[in-house]
CSV table of C-alpha atoms in Angstrom, one decimal:
chain,number,residue,atom,x,y,z
A,28,MET,CA,0.0,0.0,0.0
A,29,THR,CA,1.3,3.4,-0.9
A,30,ARG,CA,0.7,6.1,1.6
A,31,GLN,CA,1.3,9.8,1.1
A,32,ILE,CA,2.1,11.5,4.4
A,33,CYS,CA,2.2,15.3,4.4
A,34,ILE,CA,2.8,16.2,8.0
A,35,ALA,CA,6.3,17.7,7.9
A,36,GLN,CA,5.3,20.0,5.0
A,37,ASP,CA,8.6,19.2,3.4
A,38,PRO,CA,8.8,16.9,0.4
A,39,ALA,CA,11.9,15.0,1.4
A,40,ALA,CA,10.9,14.6,5.0
A,41,ASP,CA,7.3,13.6,4.0
A,42,GLU,CA,8.7,11.1,1.5
A,43,LEU,CA,10.7,9.4,4.3
A,44,LEU,CA,7.6,9.3,6.5
A,45,SER,CA,5.6,7.9,3.7
A,46,ARG,CA,7.9,4.9,3.1
A,47,ASP,CA,9.4,4.1,6.5
A,48,ASP,CA,7.3,3.0,9.5
A,49,PHE,CA,10.2,3.7,11.9
A,50,ALA,CA,10.5,7.3,10.6
A,51,LEU,CA,6.7,7.8,11.3
A,52,VAL,CA,7.1,6.4,14.8
A,53,VAL,CA,10.1,8.6,15.5
A,54,GLY,CA,8.3,11.7,14.2
A,55,MET,CA,5.4,10.9,16.6
A,56,THR,CA,7.9,10.5,19.4
A,57,LEU,CA,9.4,13.9,18.7
A,58,ASP,CA,6.0,15.5,18.5
A,59,GLN,CA,6.2,16.9,22.1
A,60,GLN,CA,6.7,20.5,23.1
A,61,TYR,CA,7.8,21.2,19.6
A,62,PRO,CA,5.8,22.3,16.4
A,63,MET,CA,4.4,19.1,14.8
A,64,GLU,CA,5.8,19.7,11.4
A,65,ALA,CA,9.3,20.3,12.8
A,66,ALA,CA,9.1,17.2,14.9
A,67,PHE,CA,8.2,15.1,11.9
A,68,LYS,CA,11.2,16.5,10.0
A,69,GLY,CA,13.5,15.0,12.7
A,70,PRO,CA,13.8,11.6,11.0
A,71,HIS,CA,14.9,13.2,7.8
A,72,LYS,CA,17.6,15.2,9.7
A,73,ILE,CA,18.8,12.0,11.2
A,74,ALA,CA,18.8,10.2,7.8
A,75,GLU,CA,20.9,13.0,6.3
A,76,ARG,CA,23.5,12.8,9.1
A,77,MET,CA,23.6,9.0,9.1
A,78,ASP,CA,23.6,8.6,5.3
A,79,GLY,CA,20.3,6.8,5.5
A,80,PHE,CA,17.6,5.9,8.1
A,81,ASP,CA,18.1,2.5,9.5
A,82,ILE,CA,16.6,1.3,12.8
A,83,HIS,CA,19.3,-1.3,13.3
A,84,ARG,CA,22.1,1.3,12.8
A,85,ILE,CA,20.4,3.6,15.3
A,86,ALA,CA,19.9,0.9,17.9
A,87,GLU,CA,23.5,-0.3,17.5
A,88,SER,CA,25.1,3.2,17.6
A,89,ASP,CA,26.9,4.5,20.6
A,90,PRO,CA,24.2,6.4,22.6
A,91,ASP,CA,26.4,9.4,23.3
A,92,GLU,CA,27.5,9.6,19.6
A,93,PHE,CA,23.9,9.4,18.5
A,94,VAL,CA,23.0,12.3,20.9
A,95,ALA,CA,25.8,14.4,19.5
A,96,LEU,CA,24.7,13.7,16.0
A,97,CYS,CA,21.1,14.7,16.8
A,98,SER,CA,22.3,17.8,18.6
A,99,VAL,CA,24.1,19.4,15.6
A,100,THR,CA,22.4,22.6,14.5
A,101,PRO,CA,19.7,22.4,13.3
A,102,ALA,CA,18.9,19.9,16.1
A,103,ILE,CA,16.2,17.3,15.8
A,104,HIS,CA,14.2,18.9,18.6
A,105,ARG,CA,14.4,21.8,21.0
A,106,PHE,CA,15.5,19.3,23.6
A,107,PRO,CA,18.0,17.3,21.4
A,108,GLY,CA,19.8,15.4,24.1
A,109,SER,CA,16.8,13.8,25.9
A,110,MET,CA,14.8,13.3,22.6
A,111,ALA,CA,17.8,11.7,20.9
A,112,LYS,CA,18.2,9.3,23.8
A,113,ARG,CA,14.5,8.5,23.6
A,114,VAL,CA,14.8,7.8,19.8
A,115,HIS,CA,17.8,5.5,20.5
A,116,ASP,CA,15.8,3.7,23.2
A,117,LEU,CA,12.9,3.4,20.9
A,118,ALA,CA,15.1,1.8,18.2
A,119,THR,CA,16.5,-0.6,20.7
A,120,VAL,CA,13.1,-1.6,22.0
A,121,ILE,CA,11.6,-2.2,18.5
A,122,VAL,CA,14.7,-4.2,17.4
A,123,ASP,CA,14.6,-6.3,20.6
A,124,ASN,CA,10.8,-6.8,20.9
A,125,TYR,CA,9.7,-6.7,17.2
A,126,GLY,CA,12.7,-7.8,15.2
A,127,GLY,CA,13.3,-4.3,14.0
A,128,LYS,CA,9.9,-4.0,12.3
A,129,PRO,CA,7.7,-1.3,13.7
A,130,SER,CA,4.8,-2.5,11.8
A,131,ALA,CA,4.8,-5.7,14.0
A,132,ILE,CA,3.5,-3.4,16.7
A,133,TRP,CA,0.2,-3.1,14.8
A,134,THR,CA,0.2,-6.4,12.8
A,135,GLU,CA,1.8,-9.2,14.9
A,136,GLY,CA,-0.8,-11.7,16.0
A,137,ASP,CA,-3.6,-9.8,14.2
A,138,PRO,CA,-4.2,-7.5,17.2
A,139,ASP,CA,-7.4,-5.5,17.8
A,140,GLY,CA,-7.3,-1.7,18.5
A,141,LYS,CA,-7.0,-2.1,22.3
A,142,THR,CA,-4.0,-4.4,21.9
A,143,VAL,CA,-2.3,-2.0,19.4
A,144,LEU,CA,-3.0,0.9,21.9
A,145,LYS,CA,-1.4,-1.1,24.7
A,146,ARG,CA,1.7,-1.9,22.6
A,147,LEU,CA,2.1,1.7,21.6
A,148,LYS,CA,1.8,2.9,25.2
A,149,ALA,CA,4.6,0.6,26.1
A,150,LEU,CA,7.1,2.4,23.8
A,151,PRO,CA,9.7,4.7,25.5
A,152,GLY,CA,8.2,8.1,26.1
A,153,TRP,CA,4.7,7.3,24.9
A,154,GLY,CA,1.8,8.0,27.1
A,155,ASP,CA,-1.9,7.4,26.5
A,156,MET,CA,-2.6,10.5,24.4
A,157,LYS,CA,0.4,10.0,22.1
A,158,ALA,CA,-0.6,6.3,21.6
A,159,ARG,CA,-4.2,7.2,20.8
A,160,ILE,CA,-3.1,9.9,18.3
A,161,PHE,CA,-0.7,7.5,16.6
A,162,LEU,CA,-3.4,4.8,16.4
A,163,ALA,CA,-5.7,7.3,14.8
A,164,LEU,CA,-2.9,8.3,12.4
A,165,LEU,CA,-2.5,4.6,11.5
A,166,GLY,CA,-6.2,4.2,10.8
A,167,LYS,CA,-6.8,7.5,9.0
A,168,GLN,CA,-3.6,7.8,6.9
A,169,VAL,CA,-1.8,4.5,6.8
A,170,GLY,CA,-4.7,2.1,6.2
A,171,VAL,CA,-4.1,0.1,9.4
A,172,GLU,CA,-7.5,-0.5,10.8
A,173,PRO,CA,-7.5,-3.2,13.5
A,174,LYS,CA,-10.9,-4.1,14.9
A,175,GLY,CA,-12.1,-1.4,17.3
A,176,TRP,CA,-9.3,1.1,16.4
A,177,ARG,CA,-11.6,4.2,16.3
A,178,GLU,CA,-12.9,3.4,19.8
A,179,ALA,CA,-9.4,2.7,21.1
A,180,ALA,CA,-8.2,6.0,19.6
A,181,GLY,CA,-11.0,7.9,21.3
A,182,HIS,CA,-11.9,11.3,19.9
A,183,TYR,CA,-8.7,11.2,17.8
A,184,GLY,CA,-10.3,8.5,15.7
A,185,ASP,CA,-13.4,10.6,15.0
A,186,GLU,CA,-14.0,10.8,11.2
A,187,GLY,CA,-13.6,14.4,9.9
A,188,SER,CA,-12.0,15.7,13.1
A,189,ARG,CA,-9.2,18.2,13.1
A,190,ARG,CA,-7.7,17.7,16.5
A,191,SER,CA,-4.3,16.1,16.0
A,192,VAL,CA,-1.5,15.2,13.7
A,193,ALA,CA,-3.6,12.2,12.6
A,194,ASP,CA,-5.8,14.7,10.7
A,195,VAL,CA,-2.9,16.6,9.0
A,196,VAL,CA,-2.9,15.8,5.3
A,197,ASP,CA,-1.9,19.2,3.9
A,198,ASP,CA,-1.2,22.8,4.9
A,199,ALA,CA,-4.9,23.6,5.2
A,200,THR,CA,-5.6,20.8,7.7
A,201,LEU,CA,-2.4,21.7,9.6
A,202,GLN,CA,-3.8,25.1,10.1
A,203,GLU,CA,-7.2,23.7,11.2
A,204,VAL,CA,-5.5,21.4,13.7
A,205,ARG,CA,-3.5,24.4,15.0
A,206,GLU,CA,-6.8,26.4,15.4
A,207,PHE,CA,-8.4,23.5,17.3
A,208,LYS,CA,-5.5,23.3,19.7
A,209,LYS,CA,-5.5,27.0,20.2
A,210,GLN,CA,-9.2,26.9,21.1
A,211,GLN,CA,-8.7,24.0,23.5
A,212,LYS,CA,-5.9,25.9,25.3
A,213,ALA,CA,-8.1,29.0,25.5
A,214,ALA,CA,-11.0,26.9,26.9
A,215,ALA,CA,-8.8,25.3,29.5
A,216,LYS,CA,-7.4,28.6,30.5
A,217,ASP,CA,-10.9,30.1,30.9
A,218,LYS,CA,-12.0,27.0,32.9
A,219,ALA,CA,-8.9,27.3,35.2
A,220,GLY,CA,-9.1,31.1,35.6
């Protein structure tokens, strides 16, 4: 299945996200306290510096050297050290537990949506919200639709929603998601104030 991811808003970065499951998982990992399109450019920055994007090479690399590589300007994240360590840990976990195939997280044993969600939540640095958003991304843009995926993804799985990276397919939807998040922050601030 050919997918066309358009989250990074950069042709080369989006092409990598479109063909490499680990790049997509890394982009989601980096999508934290950082603009989403910049986070999803992170895998392409790593690929340029490592002369390719290979989960096994990342897992086998010296952790300190990998952190240094990710910290070179422009860094992969506003917190390059901690996020590079997380990406390295992520590669190691997927190599050790899934034979280096991220897709096994959502395909091994024909899992249902709840099982995929549980596996995603077990990844380094992934909490409930990140896992639900990624499950929605899989269902909405990658064609991975295990039984009950929309329910397991919660509101992120809602058809036609514009609440997360799972709904970003072009610049217009990126702006719609940004506007939704802005409204959510304002509503939370009003409620707290």
